[in-house]
XYZ file of C-alpha atoms in Angstrom:
649
model
C 0.000 0.000 0.000
C 1.225 3.515 -0.723
C 2.687 5.160 2.378
C 3.314 8.831 3.172
C 4.967 10.633 6.064
C 2.760 11.159 9.066
C 0.824 14.404 9.248
C -0.524 16.380 12.171
C -4.255 16.994 11.967
C -6.360 19.258 14.123
C -9.859 17.810 14.362
C -12.690 18.864 16.630
C -15.915 16.990 17.177
C -17.352 14.109 19.180
C -14.757 11.688 17.767
C -11.557 13.545 18.766
C -10.029 15.617 21.548
C -7.568 18.381 20.830
C -4.537 17.869 18.626
C -3.723 14.247 17.783
C -0.856 12.686 15.849
C -2.022 10.405 13.051
C -0.255 8.043 10.693
C -2.610 8.388 7.714
C -3.450 5.131 5.976
C -3.373 5.849 2.277
C -5.398 4.386 -0.484
C -4.472 3.150 -3.876
C -5.807 5.129 -6.830
C -5.832 2.627 -9.575
C -7.911 0.655 -11.954
C -5.869 -1.663 -14.183
C -7.356 -2.105 -17.628
C -7.425 -4.624 -20.455
C -4.615 -7.135 -20.909
C -3.259 -6.588 -24.390
C -1.405 -9.182 -26.470
C 1.701 -8.576 -28.492
C 0.660 -7.935 -32.049
C 3.753 -8.560 -34.076
C 6.969 -6.545 -33.755
C 5.172 -3.256 -32.912
C 4.828 -4.259 -29.267
C 7.630 -3.422 -26.831
C 8.343 -4.302 -23.229
C 8.453 -1.457 -20.693
C 9.357 -2.119 -17.083
C 10.628 -0.295 -14.037
C 9.867 0.647 -10.447
C 8.001 3.335 -8.503
C 9.856 4.935 -5.575
C 9.227 7.544 -2.894
C 11.204 10.776 -3.447
C 12.068 11.262 0.220
C 12.650 7.744 1.500
C 13.668 6.099 -1.791
C 11.506 3.159 -0.780
C 9.360 1.323 -3.335
C 5.692 2.285 -3.621
C 3.424 -0.756 -4.027
C 0.096 -0.776 -5.878
C 0.614 2.532 -7.678
C -1.546 2.953 -10.770
C 0.253 3.288 -14.124
C -2.013 4.455 -16.944
C -0.812 4.723 -20.551
C -1.470 8.281 -21.685
C -4.455 8.631 -23.999
C -5.699 5.049 -23.420
C -7.643 2.985 -20.933
C -4.804 0.500 -20.615
C -2.411 0.157 -17.732
C -1.250 -1.881 -14.782
C -0.268 -1.541 -11.132
C 3.048 -1.858 -9.356
C 3.518 -5.010 -7.309
C 4.411 -5.293 -3.622
C 8.013 -4.382 -4.433
C 6.989 -1.321 -6.461
C 7.887 -2.988 -9.775
C 5.760 -2.964 -12.918
C 5.640 -4.319 -16.463
C 3.852 -3.054 -19.586
C 3.648 -4.451 -23.115
C 2.548 -1.797 -25.612
C 3.354 -0.124 -28.913
C 5.812 2.784 -28.357
C 5.924 6.128 -30.145
C 8.449 6.901 -32.879
C 11.094 7.625 -30.256
C 10.569 4.151 -28.827
C 9.009 5.695 -25.730
C 5.733 5.418 -23.865
C 4.101 8.207 -21.854
C 2.325 7.173 -18.673
C 0.575 8.830 -15.747
C 1.315 7.439 -12.298
C -0.932 8.084 -9.320
C -1.246 6.903 -5.750
C -3.049 8.309 -2.724
C -0.729 10.501 -0.718
C 1.403 11.384 -3.764
C 1.200 13.920 -6.552
C 0.126 12.453 -9.876
C 3.169 12.313 -12.161
C 3.611 12.064 -15.927
C 6.646 10.110 -17.090
C 8.191 8.819 -20.308
C 9.271 5.181 -20.353
C 12.012 3.824 -22.572
C 11.596 0.361 -24.045
C 13.709 -2.595 -22.893
C 15.374 -0.806 -19.982
C 14.622 -0.145 -16.334
C 12.569 2.992 -15.722
C 12.515 4.544 -12.237
C 9.578 6.829 -11.546
C 9.791 9.074 -8.482
C 6.631 10.244 -6.718
C 6.486 13.228 -4.384
C 4.413 12.960 -1.195
C 1.404 15.262 -0.928
C 0.293 15.927 2.630
C -3.287 16.843 3.441
C -3.640 19.858 5.737
C -7.134 20.112 7.145
C -8.973 23.028 8.615
C -10.862 22.696 11.864
C -14.290 21.165 11.353
C -17.289 21.156 13.621
C -19.352 17.972 13.544
C -22.899 18.478 14.691
C -24.208 14.925 14.414
C -24.106 12.948 17.638
C -22.771 9.862 15.828
C -21.421 11.229 12.566
C -19.361 8.110 11.776
C -22.434 5.868 11.895
C -24.440 8.375 9.879
C -21.650 8.487 7.277
C -21.641 4.700 6.915
C -25.432 4.601 6.645
C -25.381 7.186 3.870
C -22.579 5.366 2.029
C -24.489 2.082 2.115
C -27.639 3.824 0.883
C -25.661 5.254 -2.072
C -24.171 1.935 -3.244
C -26.752 1.430 -5.992
C -26.143 4.965 -7.260
C -22.342 4.987 -7.026
C -21.456 1.569 -8.417
C -22.161 -0.142 -11.736
C -25.896 -0.783 -11.910
C -25.845 -3.047 -14.966
C -24.430 -6.581 -15.322
C -20.842 -6.501 -16.600
C -18.050 -8.794 -17.679
C -14.820 -7.952 -15.914
C -11.410 -9.214 -16.910
C -8.740 -9.602 -14.307
C -5.598 -11.193 -12.973
C -5.633 -13.754 -10.146
C -2.741 -14.969 -8.023
C -3.385 -17.757 -5.514
C -0.819 -19.402 -3.263
C -0.428 -21.712 -0.288
C 2.722 -21.188 1.785
C 4.582 -22.792 4.664
C 5.445 -19.442 6.271
C 3.715 -16.198 7.207
C 6.099 -14.214 5.010
C 4.912 -16.085 1.905
C 8.472 -17.030 0.958
C 8.204 -20.832 0.912
C 5.258 -21.926 -1.249
C 3.568 -25.272 -1.468
C 2.177 -24.038 -4.778
C 1.481 -20.844 -6.743
C -1.170 -20.185 -9.377
C -1.563 -17.212 -11.711
C -4.485 -16.834 -14.071
C -6.250 -14.440 -16.384
C -9.991 -14.714 -15.840
C -13.322 -13.316 -16.913
C -16.090 -12.958 -14.327
C -19.751 -12.047 -14.727
C -20.666 -9.315 -12.255
C -24.239 -8.485 -11.414
C -25.622 -5.049 -10.692
C -24.538 -3.471 -7.400
C -28.147 -2.407 -6.865
C -28.716 -5.727 -5.101
C -26.657 -8.086 -2.991
C -24.617 -10.553 -5.087
C -22.146 -13.071 -3.701
C -21.447 -15.342 -6.663
C -21.260 -15.489 -10.429
C -19.795 -17.353 -13.366
C -16.027 -17.407 -13.971
C -13.926 -18.453 -16.963
C -10.185 -19.094 -16.870
C -8.572 -17.658 -20.018
C -5.051 -18.843 -19.259
C -3.279 -20.092 -16.148
C 0.095 -21.268 -14.949
C 1.249 -22.908 -11.727
C 4.284 -23.834 -9.681
C 4.234 -26.950 -7.497
C 6.933 -27.414 -4.878
C 8.139 -30.857 -3.844
C 6.531 -30.214 -0.459
C 3.108 -30.250 -2.126
C 3.008 -34.006 -1.495
C 3.031 -33.286 2.239
C 0.022 -30.956 1.981
C -2.975 -33.145 2.803
C -5.690 -30.645 1.836
C -6.596 -28.818 -1.363
C -8.421 -25.491 -1.551
C -11.191 -24.340 -3.841
C -12.667 -20.922 -4.624
C -9.504 -18.971 -5.487
C -10.678 -18.563 -9.070
C -13.837 -16.819 -7.797
C -12.149 -14.199 -5.618
C -13.627 -11.452 -7.816
C -17.029 -12.486 -6.445
C -16.579 -13.489 -2.813
C -13.908 -10.822 -2.277
C -16.162 -8.009 -3.538
C -17.348 -6.810 -0.130
C -19.581 -4.033 -1.494
C -21.416 -6.375 -3.878
C -21.870 -9.016 -1.170
C -22.737 -6.412 1.503
C -20.306 -8.013 3.932
C -19.811 -6.808 7.512
C -21.108 -3.289 8.251
C -22.324 -2.917 4.644
C -25.223 -5.261 5.436
C -28.119 -2.967 6.359
C -29.548 -5.731 8.571
C -26.396 -5.698 10.725
C -25.146 -2.132 10.285
C -26.436 -0.993 13.681
C -24.648 -3.854 15.404
C -21.235 -2.186 14.909
C -19.546 0.695 16.691
C -17.951 3.373 14.470
C -15.428 6.171 14.864
C -13.633 8.451 12.416
C -9.915 8.170 13.119
C -8.374 10.086 10.203
C -9.137 12.170 7.134
C -7.114 11.747 3.923
C -7.347 13.171 0.424
C -8.665 11.254 -2.561
C -9.180 12.740 -6.009
C -9.271 16.241 -4.538
C -11.879 15.377 -1.895
C -11.809 14.418 1.766
C -11.604 10.702 2.407
C -12.777 9.603 5.855
C -11.126 6.624 7.512
C -13.851 5.006 9.635
C -12.952 2.314 12.131
C -15.624 -0.260 12.986
C -15.792 -2.956 15.645
C -18.448 -5.549 16.480
C -21.063 -4.772 19.067
C -23.913 -7.276 19.322
C -24.599 -10.305 17.127
C -22.096 -9.264 14.433
C -18.528 -10.183 13.580
C -15.456 -8.528 12.100
C -13.337 -5.461 12.735
C -11.736 -3.113 10.261
C -11.753 0.156 8.342
C -13.988 1.827 5.780
C -12.587 4.582 3.552
C -15.465 6.810 2.416
C -15.142 9.743 0.031
C -17.108 12.656 1.435
C -18.192 14.178 -1.890
C -19.645 11.034 -3.490
C -20.136 8.893 -0.375
C -18.420 6.124 -2.330
C -16.723 3.341 -0.366
C -13.231 3.446 -1.818
C -11.611 0.782 0.315
C -12.563 -1.813 2.938
C -10.335 -3.621 5.399
C -12.156 -6.443 7.178
C -10.721 -8.985 9.591
C -12.256 -11.941 11.416
C -10.516 -13.549 14.387
C -10.348 -17.315 14.953
C -13.711 -17.494 16.724
C -15.485 -15.249 14.221
C -13.977 -16.906 11.165
C -15.162 -20.321 12.379
C -18.732 -19.031 12.113
C -18.240 -17.277 8.781
C -16.724 -20.367 7.168
C -18.783 -23.008 8.966
C -19.331 -26.109 6.858
C -15.784 -26.417 5.463
C -13.733 -26.802 8.638
C -14.322 -30.555 8.754
C -12.320 -30.878 5.525
C -9.207 -29.287 7.052
C -7.831 -32.512 8.575
C -8.038 -31.309 12.165
C -6.796 -27.779 11.470
C -8.212 -24.553 12.884
C -8.536 -21.390 10.825
C -6.728 -18.571 12.624
C -8.092 -15.493 10.879
C -9.559 -14.107 7.668
C -8.342 -10.735 6.343
C -9.820 -8.841 3.392
C -8.587 -5.723 1.621
C -10.983 -4.711 -1.139
C -10.568 -1.545 -3.200
C -12.668 0.308 -5.757
C -11.778 2.893 -8.397
C -13.779 5.548 -10.221
C -14.063 5.122 -13.974
C -15.882 7.381 -16.390
C -19.352 6.147 -15.482
C -19.224 4.453 -12.076
C -17.137 3.000 -9.282
C -15.953 -0.544 -9.944
C -14.014 -3.299 -8.256
C -10.298 -2.640 -8.538
C -8.354 -4.994 -6.262
C -8.920 -7.776 -3.717
C -6.410 -9.231 -1.318
C -7.385 -12.039 1.055
C -5.186 -13.824 3.591
C -5.887 -16.646 5.997
C -3.896 -19.221 7.955
C -4.466 -22.633 9.512
C -2.881 -24.401 12.425
C -2.788 -28.049 13.413
C -2.367 -28.478 17.148
C -0.600 -25.272 18.106
C 1.568 -24.928 14.995
C 0.482 -22.832 11.975
C 1.337 -24.853 8.859
C -0.634 -23.323 5.957
C -0.806 -19.662 4.938
C -3.196 -19.011 2.061
C -3.413 -15.863 -0.083
C -5.776 -14.819 -2.863
C -5.078 -11.740 -4.958
C -7.143 -10.150 -7.740
C -6.678 -7.062 -9.925
C -9.467 -5.981 -12.291
C -8.160 -4.998 -15.715
C -11.252 -4.216 -17.779
C -15.029 -3.970 -17.522
C -17.527 -4.119 -20.373
C -21.330 -4.437 -20.489
C -22.396 -8.067 -20.288
C -23.561 -9.105 -23.751
C -23.693 -12.874 -23.239
C -23.203 -15.211 -20.318
C -20.102 -17.390 -20.184
C -21.008 -20.684 -21.905
C -21.654 -23.440 -19.398
C -18.908 -25.715 -20.692
C -16.324 -22.917 -20.312
C -17.141 -22.096 -16.682
C -15.029 -23.114 -13.728
C -17.184 -23.862 -10.702
C -16.587 -22.288 -7.304
C -15.914 -25.685 -5.723
C -13.497 -26.806 -8.426
C -9.994 -27.129 -6.999
C -8.073 -24.340 -8.734
C -4.801 -26.255 -8.616
C -6.334 -28.995 -10.777
C -7.904 -26.650 -13.340
C -4.912 -24.727 -14.689
C -4.545 -26.608 -17.983
C -1.417 -26.656 -20.175
C 1.250 -24.006 -19.655
C 1.819 -21.516 -22.499
C 4.922 -19.363 -21.821
C 4.260 -17.169 -24.870
C 0.965 -16.031 -23.368
C 2.647 -14.690 -20.243
C 5.444 -12.970 -22.124
C 2.969 -11.118 -24.309
C 0.528 -9.867 -21.705
C 0.656 -7.059 -19.201
C 0.261 -8.589 -15.740
C 0.889 -7.615 -12.157
C 4.586 -8.374 -12.023
C 5.447 -11.274 -9.694
C 7.885 -10.851 -6.836
C 11.422 -12.163 -7.278
C 10.505 -15.360 -5.441
C 7.378 -15.883 -7.549
C 9.214 -15.146 -10.786
C 11.946 -17.642 -9.872
C 9.341 -20.285 -9.036
C 7.536 -19.912 -12.355
C 10.854 -19.851 -14.221
C 11.809 -23.100 -12.514
C 8.503 -24.723 -13.383
C 8.650 -23.608 -17.040
C 11.350 -26.167 -17.785
C 9.552 -29.027 -16.064
C 6.260 -30.820 -16.298
C 4.013 -28.316 -14.554
C 1.133 -30.744 -14.796
C 2.808 -33.492 -12.786
C 0.580 -35.163 -10.243
C 1.525 -35.436 -6.589
C 0.391 -38.381 -4.510
C -2.456 -36.341 -3.095
C -3.493 -35.206 -6.573
C -3.419 -38.766 -7.871
C -5.708 -39.687 -5.012
C -7.956 -36.732 -5.849
C -7.955 -37.799 -9.508
C -9.317 -41.195 -8.462
C -11.882 -39.646 -6.135
C -13.010 -37.282 -8.880
C -14.221 -40.322 -10.827
C -16.538 -41.297 -8.010
C -20.123 -40.168 -8.000
C -23.187 -40.872 -5.932
C -26.875 -40.825 -6.761
C -29.755 -40.323 -4.380
C -33.296 -40.720 -5.576
C -36.895 -41.706 -4.986
C -38.141 -44.810 -6.750
C -41.628 -46.057 -7.619
C -42.191 -49.832 -7.788
C -45.562 -50.921 -9.294
C -46.145 -54.376 -7.823
C -48.748 -57.096 -8.425
C -49.437 -59.365 -5.432
C -51.015 -62.560 -6.810
C -53.512 -64.763 -4.955
C -51.790 -66.541 -2.057
C -53.044 -68.787 0.726
C -50.897 -69.287 3.828
C -51.425 -71.462 6.884
C -48.809 -71.697 9.630
C -48.882 -73.666 12.853
C -46.120 -74.289 15.348
C -46.806 -75.302 18.919
C -49.480 -72.961 20.315
C -48.890 -70.256 17.687
C -50.625 -70.280 14.348
C -52.613 -68.294 11.788
C -54.245 -68.566 8.377
C -54.450 -65.842 5.704
C -55.854 -65.619 2.213
C -54.626 -62.805 -0.065
C -56.644 -61.801 -3.089
C -54.809 -60.402 -6.152
C -54.024 -56.734 -5.579
C -51.859 -53.931 -6.991
C -49.379 -52.222 -4.680
C -47.265 -49.151 -5.399
C -44.174 -49.029 -3.247
C -42.065 -45.893 -2.925
C -38.423 -46.353 -2.068
C -35.170 -44.582 -1.361
C -32.543 -45.367 -3.996
C -28.807 -44.879 -3.963
C -25.875 -45.664 -6.234
C -22.131 -45.422 -5.804
C -20.455 -45.334 -9.220
C -16.943 -45.123 -10.618
C -15.909 -43.973 -14.090
C -13.457 -46.553 -15.441
C -13.278 -44.454 -18.606
C -15.177 -41.422 -19.911
C -17.968 -43.802 -20.989
C -17.663 -47.012 -18.954
C -19.333 -46.959 -15.526
C -19.261 -49.594 -12.789
C -20.856 -49.410 -9.386
C -23.168 -50.618 -6.673
C -26.892 -49.834 -6.452
C -29.413 -50.313 -3.664
C -33.128 -49.779 -3.076
C -35.015 -49.751 0.216
C -38.728 -49.028 0.514
C -39.872 -46.283 2.852
C -42.188 -48.756 4.567
C -39.784 -50.782 6.664
C -38.452 -53.909 4.991
C -41.160 -54.129 2.324
C -38.676 -54.034 -0.520
C -34.877 -54.169 -0.581
C -32.478 -54.797 -3.431
C -28.722 -54.713 -3.890
C -27.051 -54.905 -7.291
C -23.712 -54.692 -8.992
C -23.887 -52.394 -12.008
C -22.054 -51.891 -15.275
C -23.093 -49.287 -17.822
C -22.155 -47.226 -20.840
C -22.726 -43.465 -20.684
C -22.455 -40.846 -23.409
C -23.563 -37.278 -24.008
C -26.467 -37.141 -26.431
C -27.626 -33.519 -26.341
C -26.951 -30.027 -25.078
C -29.859 -27.879 -23.928
C -29.233 -24.232 -23.001
C -25.479 -25.042 -23.179
C -25.867 -27.753 -20.507
C -24.974 -31.332 -21.470
C -27.432 -34.209 -21.165
C -26.321 -37.823 -20.860
C -27.835 -41.232 -21.507
C -26.677 -44.250 -19.503
C -27.578 -47.788 -20.629
C -26.735 -50.310 -17.912
C -27.350 -53.806 -16.625
C -27.688 -54.500 -12.905
C -27.329 -57.934 -11.332
C -28.186 -58.750 -7.719
C -30.663 -59.975 -5.143
C -34.154 -58.666 -4.426
C -36.140 -59.190 -1.215
C -39.888 -58.393 -1.504
C -42.396 -58.683 1.338
C -46.134 -58.447 1.906
C -47.419 -58.008 5.452
C -50.134 -60.424 6.653
C -50.717 -58.899 10.079
C -49.793 -58.873 13.763
C -50.539 -61.852 15.996
C -50.375 -62.360 19.798
C -47.986 -64.933 21.201
C -46.407 -66.036 24.459
C -43.133 -66.601 22.645
C -42.132 -68.966 19.886
C -39.034 -70.760 18.706
C -38.599 -70.980 14.934
C -35.684 -72.826 13.374
C -33.810 -72.631 16.654
C -34.379 -68.887 17.041
C -36.458 -67.646 19.981
C -38.895 -64.783 19.414
C -39.899 -63.455 22.835
C -42.121 -60.447 22.238
C -45.838 -60.517 23.037
C -46.743 -59.855 19.398
C -45.356 -61.187 16.124
C -45.488 -59.515 12.689
C -45.885 -61.999 9.828
C -44.762 -61.273 6.250
C -44.888 -63.218 3.046
C -41.464 -62.951 1.474
C -40.112 -63.607 -1.987
C -36.356 -63.678 -2.484
C -34.883 -63.835 -5.948
C -31.866 -63.119 -8.048
C -32.626 -60.534 -10.693
C -31.225 -58.857 -13.755
C -32.419 -55.341 -14.556
C -31.505 -53.485 -17.746
C -32.153 -49.762 -17.341
C -31.941 -46.460 -19.149
C -31.046 -43.259 -17.294
C -31.235 -39.707 -18.646
C -29.340 -37.009 -16.697
C -28.723 -33.300 -17.171
C -26.081 -31.142 -15.510
C -27.015 -28.338 -13.174
C -23.338 -27.804 -12.345
C -20.243 -29.892 -12.997
C -20.836 -31.577 -9.645
C -24.613 -31.857 -9.711
C -26.992 -33.553 -12.117
C -30.689 -34.371 -12.095
C -31.748 -37.706 -13.522
C -34.692 -39.946 -14.410
C -34.358 -43.713 -14.810
C -36.544 -46.611 -15.913
C -35.717 -50.317 -15.575
C -37.252 -53.753 -16.257
C -36.866 -56.666 -13.846
C -36.167 -60.281 -14.769
C -36.304 -62.745 -11.833
C -34.720 -66.170 -11.507
C -33.963 -68.676 -8.737
C -36.939 -67.485 -6.655
C -37.469 -68.597 -3.038
C -40.812 -68.068 -1.247
C -41.456 -68.217 2.465
C -42.584 -66.582 5.645
C -40.851 -64.014 7.879
C -41.828 -63.886 11.554
C -40.544 -60.794 13.361
C -40.814 -59.506 16.919
C -43.017 -56.427 17.213
C -40.965 -54.029 19.308
C -39.149 -50.770 18.742
C -35.524 -51.844 19.200
C -33.540 -54.989 18.411
C -36.203 -56.915 16.526
C -35.348 -60.558 16.045
C -36.757 -62.374 13.021
C -36.859 -65.897 11.640
C -37.337 -67.151 8.060
C -39.530 -70.168 7.293
C -39.125 -71.381 3.684
C -42.111 -72.656 1.683
C -42.459 -76.408 2.181
C -41.129 -76.368 5.750
C -42.956 -78.324 8.443
C -45.927 -76.354 9.718
C -46.149 -73.991 6.711
C -48.662 -74.519 3.943
C -47.912 -72.023 1.171
C -50.120 -71.960 -1.931
C -49.916 -69.413 -4.786
C -51.912 -68.875 -7.952
C -48.951 -67.785 -10.118
C -45.281 -68.578 -10.463
C -44.312 -65.412 -8.593
C -46.359 -64.568 -5.521
C -45.102 -60.962 -5.725
C -44.597 -59.780 -9.264
C -42.711 -56.534 -9.807
C -41.527 -55.814 -13.332
C -40.918 -52.075 -13.712
C -38.773 -49.634 -11.813
C -39.011 -45.823 -12.033
C -36.479 -43.550 -10.330
C -35.768 -39.795 -10.194
C -33.138 -37.946 -8.179
C -29.800 -36.181 -8.091
C -26.259 -37.247 -8.895
C -23.309 -35.769 -6.987
C -19.718 -35.900 -8.198
C -16.751 -35.644 -5.835
């Protein structure tokens, strides 16, 4: 962040007493625009660094805009920058450099050599102000939130940007497990309403994987979508949520200058039923929120990110820190930069430090949504979605220049197989072929005429069943594995909602292929054969008893439930149609036809009690059981209908 010498401010009002010394926190004035490719030999490389005139220290995140264009970049954490652009006839490029706390400077860059640009600090000297409002800081935040729809883009847009994601062994981010850089496109909704997600497309990506990646037993998702979840104004996070705004305490701790207007630095802290501390930087003239710093501690972050902690292998998230910045363009304020940091500890030792970084480079009206097949889902593991490495792409695009460590890492990986698979990734590759279905089945069943008489010791009963149609509903589930893109094997089971009326377990093999695409979403057909055992029952009734022993098994309850049972081996060919909602979720419908063989009929006697029900099976033809049926199959089920969802890992 740009830094300036401290200034002495004289403020009077309910939020200050007398003369106070402040160290003003400055804000970055930048909006990086469209990446531009090298177009033949007219393009030249311009690079250099931005430094403070007084201290000679580098100035990070300064905005460098090519004169007369909407193209530019920002300096990195070390104050360095890179531009690829067509020079003038003198092989030069004129740029304007700006950063809060410094005078805007025009400079000429020379191609293919280091260019040092010196910025002069500009201190803000304020007059005494009298604040009449009892709680002016809160009132200021309320007004800024109310003006979001007016200040920010109110139409859907496509933004282009640069993403850097990394997992490190140390807090200084010097020893990475892996690094990822990508150029993305993201669909942004209107700021008039709360939006927390949207579609993302990866244009090009590259990665570095350290040898220590094999020791990292977790993988992270969501880094590719930082332009959505890191946009705190769009998502109305923290004090920007009108439902929670009054739960925070506010105070104005400094006043800076931004674009010729006062910029209030408002500190907020949680009061009741809210979480997160930080700073809001609000421009007085427009009431635009220029910058947000938001931090959650270990207790707060556990609530914010509940639902994913169980996947962290016993680790605890220590904090979550956001820095989100916005810049004024010709028509509206737009997302400019996001920086997110978090860390995890196992036991008492922090072992993973995660960073996500995003710089917006261009914004255009949204003309068409990103095609479904080109989207990367939020829960896709970014490390596994980078694709082949193209060094020419990165040489010919203006990006946020990597640090020396990052540059060395990518240089090292450029001569190796950057798509090698670690042990953990090979395991994930296997797991990614697993999928599970959960559905509701309908089983039209014909119960044929059956006569049953059973007598053993003092217990006995007689029942006559007339032919009847029964429609059983059942819970269905499959676990499947993709042996190849088309060949599927797995295990399937069915269990009726009415206890023990119908159960089936099958082994499955099938052939799946895509047959259509509707609204850009693929639809699949799966032809399969399932082989296994089916257990079908029909309940006769409940009968009193003083206890009975059947086939050496004692049933001791006061009442006995009696069921006719038909057990058989079956083969079921089926056809399943499924359509993708996301890459991890499908909806499906399935129909199958049963073929039974090796059927066994009999009687099930089961204790009628809530827990630990003992049961005994009496096969047809056993002593004491007279079993007569009017058809070959006492219970005849031929068709199977099933609808549900399919989840991929």
